[in-house]
XYZ file of C-alpha atoms in Angstrom:
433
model
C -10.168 -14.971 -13.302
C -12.425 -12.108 -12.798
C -14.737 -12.154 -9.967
C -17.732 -9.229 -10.326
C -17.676 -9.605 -14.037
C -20.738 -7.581 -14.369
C -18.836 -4.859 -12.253
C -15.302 -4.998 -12.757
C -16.073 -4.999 -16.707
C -18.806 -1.682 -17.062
C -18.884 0.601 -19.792
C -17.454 3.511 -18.296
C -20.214 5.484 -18.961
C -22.582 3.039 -17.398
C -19.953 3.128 -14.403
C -19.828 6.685 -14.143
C -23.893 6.287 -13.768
C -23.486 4.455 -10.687
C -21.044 6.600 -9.354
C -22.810 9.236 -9.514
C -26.124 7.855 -7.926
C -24.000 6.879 -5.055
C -21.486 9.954 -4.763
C -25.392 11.728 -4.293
C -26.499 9.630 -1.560
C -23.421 9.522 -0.003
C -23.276 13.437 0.455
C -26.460 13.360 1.692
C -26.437 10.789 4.072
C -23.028 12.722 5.759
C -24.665 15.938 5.611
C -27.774 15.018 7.840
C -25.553 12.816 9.889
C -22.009 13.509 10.291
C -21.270 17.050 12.057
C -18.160 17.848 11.281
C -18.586 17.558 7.146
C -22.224 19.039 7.427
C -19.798 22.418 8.862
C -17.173 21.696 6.154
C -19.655 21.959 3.298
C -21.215 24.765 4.879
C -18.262 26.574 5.241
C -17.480 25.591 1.278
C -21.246 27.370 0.629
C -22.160 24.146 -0.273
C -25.247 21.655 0.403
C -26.013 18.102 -1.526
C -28.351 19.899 -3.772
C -25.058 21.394 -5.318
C -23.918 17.826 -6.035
C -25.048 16.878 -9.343
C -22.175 15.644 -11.816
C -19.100 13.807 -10.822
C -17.110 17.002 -11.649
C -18.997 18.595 -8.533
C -16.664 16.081 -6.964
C -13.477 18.532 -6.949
C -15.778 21.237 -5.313
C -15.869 19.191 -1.718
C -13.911 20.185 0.914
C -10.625 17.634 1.479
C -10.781 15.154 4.290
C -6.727 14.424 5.973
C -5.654 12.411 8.634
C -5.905 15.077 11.492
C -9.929 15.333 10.994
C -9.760 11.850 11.589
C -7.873 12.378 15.207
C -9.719 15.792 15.592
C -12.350 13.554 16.299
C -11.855 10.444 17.760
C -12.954 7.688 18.219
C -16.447 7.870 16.540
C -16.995 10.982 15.714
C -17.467 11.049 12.040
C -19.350 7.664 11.576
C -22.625 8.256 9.534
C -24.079 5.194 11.077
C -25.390 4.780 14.863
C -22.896 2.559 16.764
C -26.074 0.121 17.154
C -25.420 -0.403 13.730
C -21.538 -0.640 13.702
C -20.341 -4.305 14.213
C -16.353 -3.949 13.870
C -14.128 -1.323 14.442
C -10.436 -1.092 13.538
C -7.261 1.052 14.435
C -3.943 2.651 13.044
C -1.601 1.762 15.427
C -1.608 5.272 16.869
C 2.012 5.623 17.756
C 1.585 9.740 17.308
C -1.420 10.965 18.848
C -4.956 8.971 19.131
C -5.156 6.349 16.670
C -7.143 6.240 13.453
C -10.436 4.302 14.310
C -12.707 3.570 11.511
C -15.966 1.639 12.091
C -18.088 -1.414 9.640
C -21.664 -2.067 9.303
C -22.689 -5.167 8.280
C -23.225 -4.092 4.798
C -19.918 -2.537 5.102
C -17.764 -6.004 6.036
C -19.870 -7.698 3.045
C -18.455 -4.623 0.508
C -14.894 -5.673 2.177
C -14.874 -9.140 1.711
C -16.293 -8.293 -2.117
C -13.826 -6.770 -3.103
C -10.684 -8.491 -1.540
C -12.411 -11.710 -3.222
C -11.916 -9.545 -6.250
C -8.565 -8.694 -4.984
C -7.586 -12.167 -4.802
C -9.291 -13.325 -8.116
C -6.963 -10.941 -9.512
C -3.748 -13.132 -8.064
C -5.730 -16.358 -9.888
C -6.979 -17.663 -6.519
C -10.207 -19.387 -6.674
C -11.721 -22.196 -4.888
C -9.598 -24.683 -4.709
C -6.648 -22.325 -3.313
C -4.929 -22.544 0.018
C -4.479 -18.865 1.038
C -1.734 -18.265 4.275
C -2.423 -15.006 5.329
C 0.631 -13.524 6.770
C -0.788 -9.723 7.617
C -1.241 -8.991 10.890
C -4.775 -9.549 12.634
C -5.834 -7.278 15.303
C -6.613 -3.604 15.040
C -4.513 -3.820 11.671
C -7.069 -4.141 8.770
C -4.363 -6.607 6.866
C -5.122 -9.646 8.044
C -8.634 -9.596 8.654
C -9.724 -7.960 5.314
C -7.813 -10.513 3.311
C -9.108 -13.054 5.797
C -13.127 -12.885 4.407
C -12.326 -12.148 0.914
C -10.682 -15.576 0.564
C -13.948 -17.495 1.996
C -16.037 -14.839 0.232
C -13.940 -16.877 -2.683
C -14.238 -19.945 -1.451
C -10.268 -20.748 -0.960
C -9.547 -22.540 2.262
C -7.539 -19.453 4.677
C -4.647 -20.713 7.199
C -5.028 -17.812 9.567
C -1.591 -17.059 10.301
C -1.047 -13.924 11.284
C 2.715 -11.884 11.229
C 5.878 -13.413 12.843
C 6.917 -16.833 13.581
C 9.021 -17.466 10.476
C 9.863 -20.951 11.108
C 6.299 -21.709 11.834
C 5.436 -20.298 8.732
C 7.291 -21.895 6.664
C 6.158 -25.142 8.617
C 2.623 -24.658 7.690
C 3.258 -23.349 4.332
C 4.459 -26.859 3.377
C 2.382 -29.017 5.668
C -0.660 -27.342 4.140
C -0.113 -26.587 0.981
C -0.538 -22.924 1.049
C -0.659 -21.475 -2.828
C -1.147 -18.227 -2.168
C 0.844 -16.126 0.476
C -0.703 -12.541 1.402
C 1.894 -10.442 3.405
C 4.047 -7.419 3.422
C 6.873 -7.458 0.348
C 9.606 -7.023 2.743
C 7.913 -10.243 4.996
C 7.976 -12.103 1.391
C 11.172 -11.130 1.095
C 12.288 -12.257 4.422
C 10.581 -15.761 4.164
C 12.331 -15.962 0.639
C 15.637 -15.606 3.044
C 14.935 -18.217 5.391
C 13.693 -20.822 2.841
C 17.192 -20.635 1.509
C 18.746 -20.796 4.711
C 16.489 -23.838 5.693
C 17.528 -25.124 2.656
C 13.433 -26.300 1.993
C 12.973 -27.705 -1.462
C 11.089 -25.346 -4.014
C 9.257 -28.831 -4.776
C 8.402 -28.777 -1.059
C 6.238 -25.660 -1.722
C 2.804 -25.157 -3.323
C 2.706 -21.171 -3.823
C 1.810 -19.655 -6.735
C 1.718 -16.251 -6.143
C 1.630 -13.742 -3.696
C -0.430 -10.668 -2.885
C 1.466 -7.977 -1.376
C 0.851 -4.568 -0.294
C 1.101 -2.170 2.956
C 4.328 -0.801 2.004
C 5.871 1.053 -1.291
C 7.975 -1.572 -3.203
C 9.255 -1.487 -6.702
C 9.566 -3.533 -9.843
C 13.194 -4.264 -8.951
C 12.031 -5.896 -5.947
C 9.107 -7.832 -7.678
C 11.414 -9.622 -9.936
C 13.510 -10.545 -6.638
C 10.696 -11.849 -5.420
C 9.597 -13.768 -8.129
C 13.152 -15.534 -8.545
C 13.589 -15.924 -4.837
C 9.752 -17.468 -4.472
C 8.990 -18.763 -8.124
C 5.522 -16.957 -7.487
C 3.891 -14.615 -9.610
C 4.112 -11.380 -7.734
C 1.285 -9.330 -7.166
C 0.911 -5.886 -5.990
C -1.886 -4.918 -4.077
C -3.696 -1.276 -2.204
C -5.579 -0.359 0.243
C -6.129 1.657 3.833
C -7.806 1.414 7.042
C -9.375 5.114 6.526
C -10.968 4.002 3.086
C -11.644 0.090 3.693
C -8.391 -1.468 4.549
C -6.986 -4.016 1.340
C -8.542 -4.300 -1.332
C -9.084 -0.939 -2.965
C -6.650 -1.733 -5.844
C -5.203 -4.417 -7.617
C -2.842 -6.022 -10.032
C -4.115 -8.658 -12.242
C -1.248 -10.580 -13.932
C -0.892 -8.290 -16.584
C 1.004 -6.037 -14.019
C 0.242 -2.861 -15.844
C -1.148 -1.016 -12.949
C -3.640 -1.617 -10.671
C -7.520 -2.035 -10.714
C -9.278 0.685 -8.603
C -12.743 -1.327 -7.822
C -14.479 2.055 -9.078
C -18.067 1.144 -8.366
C -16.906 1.388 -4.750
C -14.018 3.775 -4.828
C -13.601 7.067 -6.757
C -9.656 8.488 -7.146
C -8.570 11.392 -7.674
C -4.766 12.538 -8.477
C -4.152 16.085 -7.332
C -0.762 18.354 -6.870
C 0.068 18.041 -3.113
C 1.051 21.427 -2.961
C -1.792 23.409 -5.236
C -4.281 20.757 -3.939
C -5.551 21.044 -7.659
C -6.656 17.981 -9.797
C -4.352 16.445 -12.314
C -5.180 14.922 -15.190
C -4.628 11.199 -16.314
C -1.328 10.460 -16.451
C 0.115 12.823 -14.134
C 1.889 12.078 -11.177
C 0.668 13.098 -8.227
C -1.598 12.732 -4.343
C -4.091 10.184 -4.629
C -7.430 10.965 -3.159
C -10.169 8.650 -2.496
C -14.228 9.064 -1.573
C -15.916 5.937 -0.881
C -19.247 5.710 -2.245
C -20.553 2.893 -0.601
C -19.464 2.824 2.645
C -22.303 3.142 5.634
C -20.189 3.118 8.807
C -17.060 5.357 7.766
C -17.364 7.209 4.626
C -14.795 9.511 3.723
C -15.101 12.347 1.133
C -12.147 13.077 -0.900
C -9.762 11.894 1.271
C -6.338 12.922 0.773
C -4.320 9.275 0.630
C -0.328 11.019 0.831
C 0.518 8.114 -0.970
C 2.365 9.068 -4.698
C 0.520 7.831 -7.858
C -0.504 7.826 -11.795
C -3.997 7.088 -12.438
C -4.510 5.425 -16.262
C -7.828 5.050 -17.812
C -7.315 2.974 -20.971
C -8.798 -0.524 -20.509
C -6.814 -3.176 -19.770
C -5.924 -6.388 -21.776
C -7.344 -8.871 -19.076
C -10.716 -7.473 -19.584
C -11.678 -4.919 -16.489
C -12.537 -1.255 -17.334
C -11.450 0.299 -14.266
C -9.514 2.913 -13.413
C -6.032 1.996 -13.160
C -3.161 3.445 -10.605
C 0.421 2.720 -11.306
C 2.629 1.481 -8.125
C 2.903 3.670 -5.706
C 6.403 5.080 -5.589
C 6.659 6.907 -2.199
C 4.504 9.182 0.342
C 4.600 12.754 0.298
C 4.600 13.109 3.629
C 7.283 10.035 4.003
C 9.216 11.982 1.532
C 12.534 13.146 2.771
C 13.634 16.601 1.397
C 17.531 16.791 1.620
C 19.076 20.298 0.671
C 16.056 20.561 -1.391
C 15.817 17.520 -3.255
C 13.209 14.908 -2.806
C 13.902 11.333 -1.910
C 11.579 8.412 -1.630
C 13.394 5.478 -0.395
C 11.917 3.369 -3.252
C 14.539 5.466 -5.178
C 17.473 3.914 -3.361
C 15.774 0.120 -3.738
C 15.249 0.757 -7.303
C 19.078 1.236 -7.646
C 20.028 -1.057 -5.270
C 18.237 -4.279 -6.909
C 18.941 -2.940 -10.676
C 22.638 -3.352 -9.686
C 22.375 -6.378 -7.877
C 25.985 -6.436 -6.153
C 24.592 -6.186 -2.533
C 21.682 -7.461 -0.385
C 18.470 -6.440 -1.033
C 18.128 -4.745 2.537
C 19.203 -1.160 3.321
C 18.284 2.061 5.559
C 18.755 5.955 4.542
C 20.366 7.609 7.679
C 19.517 11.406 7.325
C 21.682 13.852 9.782
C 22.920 17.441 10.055
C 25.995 18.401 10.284
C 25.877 21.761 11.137
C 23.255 23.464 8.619
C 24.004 20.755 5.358
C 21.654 18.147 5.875
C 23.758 14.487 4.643
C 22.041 10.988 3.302
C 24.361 8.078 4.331
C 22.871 4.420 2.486
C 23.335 1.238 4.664
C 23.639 -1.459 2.512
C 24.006 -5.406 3.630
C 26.049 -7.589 1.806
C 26.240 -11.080 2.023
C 28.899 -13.405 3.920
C 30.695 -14.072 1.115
C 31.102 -10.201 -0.327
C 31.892 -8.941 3.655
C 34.813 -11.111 4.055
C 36.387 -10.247 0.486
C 39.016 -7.671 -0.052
C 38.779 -3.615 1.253
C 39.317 -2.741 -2.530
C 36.523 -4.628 -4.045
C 34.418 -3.184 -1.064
C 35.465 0.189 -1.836
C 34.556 -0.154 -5.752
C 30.838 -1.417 -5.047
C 30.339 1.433 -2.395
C 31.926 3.708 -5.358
C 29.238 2.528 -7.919
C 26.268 2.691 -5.721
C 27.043 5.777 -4.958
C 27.254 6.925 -8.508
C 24.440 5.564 -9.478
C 21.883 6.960 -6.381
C 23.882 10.489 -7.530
C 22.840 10.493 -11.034
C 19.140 9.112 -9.834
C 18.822 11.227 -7.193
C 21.040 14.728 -8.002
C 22.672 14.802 -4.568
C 25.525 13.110 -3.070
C 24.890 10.193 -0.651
C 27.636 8.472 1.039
C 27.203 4.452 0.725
C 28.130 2.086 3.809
C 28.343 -1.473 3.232
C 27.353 -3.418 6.491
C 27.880 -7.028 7.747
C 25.647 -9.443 6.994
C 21.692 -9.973 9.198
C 22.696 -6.165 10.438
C 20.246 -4.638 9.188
C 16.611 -5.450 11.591
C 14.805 -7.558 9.440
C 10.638 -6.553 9.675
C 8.268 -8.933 9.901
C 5.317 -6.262 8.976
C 6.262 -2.534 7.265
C 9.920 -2.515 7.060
C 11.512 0.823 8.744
C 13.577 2.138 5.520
C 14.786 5.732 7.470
C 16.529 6.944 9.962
C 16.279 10.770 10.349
C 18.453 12.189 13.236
C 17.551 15.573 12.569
C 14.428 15.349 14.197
C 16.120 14.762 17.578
C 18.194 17.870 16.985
């Protein structure tokens, strides 16, 4: 099912059009009313006169997450707060938090394009959608929340947490599409087994997840564990909050909503835009946004942008998974790891749990990795040996992934803390050093 047809199926030149008409007022509107990017542009010699082909694009100064804190709370809002209706927050564990602000037009362009989102997952109408995400500050639950009566579906308003309640309502009201973090899914996949609830007992049909970095290895857990289709999904509080991006069930990347959203790839270190099919930063500028606009801004977030149409019909853009952060990426004696490296291994091998934490240290000046990786009741109580011979493997196989030595420790079973929103994949002790 396709939602915007009209939109989510433009000729790309007729899209690029659009963008462009938008990307114009868009600079113009934050030049005459946002301080802090009128300066930037200034600084860059530049003025919205200079704007005048998407390729102009690359010439705008970047926008990061510290601008955002540099000036809190509403200091780079383009629209007077008589005009801002919602506001949400990062959780702002480091520092003030992230706030970002919605018009009215704004929450309509949100719940337009997580409708899309979840049009993408086959939801319609008739669909029961438990929404899992946290509500709150957190633009998860919420977002997802008005896209599915945007669609029409009937919403059970859940929230995070409360797994046996959950699971409860997921029978009693027939929920047939679950939107939560993968490594929530993966826990509720967990305690459905250990309830022992009949798969006949459920009505899901496939699941939108997102918020977190998770890999193929871990969809195809899912979709055993679940018997959903598995659906990955984008977005962030700083450009909209879900539904940026999306898979459709031809799982070949996913649909930047490009009429609302243009991406950029660039090399995190050069700051320099790549071309399709590179790997690299993606960067977003939202084009439509009234309350909170943000020009170029640099995501962290690890990605391949693909242009070629895809089979189910929409034109847009389309971004690969994302396979790590660059600033979550953890450089040991030089070598980059994502921890979507390790899970990639982990589930390809399939002799452990799919639940484990990197544990970086120093000992001295070598920096070490150490894997924790659960293993079920069964495995735990067999023999040392066997033990020994599945820590052996993993750790062969993360060495020839990941050129560096990593020492594997297999834990006891429900040792691991089990997250009921992002799971917390490392520990680094060096930064308490």
């Amino acid at each position: 099912m396709i939602w915007n047809r009209p939109m989510e199926t433009m000729a790309r030149k007729e899209l690029e059009a659009l963008q462009l008409q938008r990307l114009k007022a868009l600079v113009e509107r934050v030049y005459h009313n946002v301080p802090a990017y009128r300066e930037k542009m200034q600084a860059a010699g530049l003025t919205p006169v200079d704007v005048q082909s998407l390729e102009d694009l690359r010439r705008l100064p970047f926008t990061v997450k510290q601008d955002l804190r540099d000036h809190y709370p509403y200091g780079l809002f383009a629209a007077p707060m008589r005009e801002i209706v919602r506001v949400h927050a990062s959780s702002g564990t480091t520092g003030n938090p992230i706030v970002v602000g919605y018009t009215r037009k704004d929450l309509d362009t949100w719940s337009e394009v997580t409708a899309r989102t979840l049009a993408c997952a086959g939801a319609d109408a008739d669909s029961v959608v438990q929404v899992s995400y946290g509500y709150g500050l957190f633009t998860g639950g919420l977002g997802i929340h008005y896209g599915a009566e945007k669609l029409g579906a009937t919403v059970v308003p859940m929230s995070g947490g409360n797994t046996q309640r959950q699971l409860k309502l997921m029978q009693d009201f027939g929920a047939t599409i679950l939107a939560c973090t993968p490594s929530y899914a993966l826990y509720l996949a967990e305690a459905i087994q250990e309830m022992k609830i009949p798969r006949e007992k459920l009505r899901l049909k496939a699941g939108i997840f997102g918020a977190e970095p998770w890999t193929e290895e871990m969809r195809r857990e899912l979709e055993y564990r679940l018997e959903i289709m598995a659906i990955d999904i984008y977005g962030l509080s700083e450009v909209i909050g879900p539904g940026v991006a999306s898979e459709c069930p031809v799982k070949n990347g996913l649909h930047i909503f490009e009429d609302h959203f243009i991406p950029e790839i660039i090399d995190p270190e050069t700051e320099q835009p790549l071309p399709y099919g590179e790997k690299g930063e993606l960067v977003f500028t939202t084009i439509t946004k009234e309350g909170f606009p943000v020009i170029r801004y640099r995501t962290r977030d690890i990605s391949v942008l693909h242009a070629e149409p895809c089979p189910c019909g929409r034109t847009h853009v389309r971004m690969e998974k994302v396979s790590g952060r660059s600033d979550d990426m953890i450089i040991i004696r030089g070598v980059n790891v994502f921890p979507s490296q390790v899970e990639s291994v982990l589930l390809k091998l399939g002799l452990t749990e799919p639940h484990y934490v990197l544990v970086v240290d120093r000992v001295g000046t070598l920096d070490t990795l150490e894997v924790w990786v659960e293993v079920s009741d069964k495995l735990f109580s067999d023999e040392v040996r066997n033990l020994e011979k599945i820590e052996r493997t993993i750790q062969r196989e993360l060495e020839s992934l990941l050129g560096l030595t990593a020492r594997v420790r297999l834990v006891e079973p429900k040792s691991i803390e089990r997250s009921e929103g992002k799971a917390k994949r490392v520990i680094d002790r060096r930064k308490k050093q």
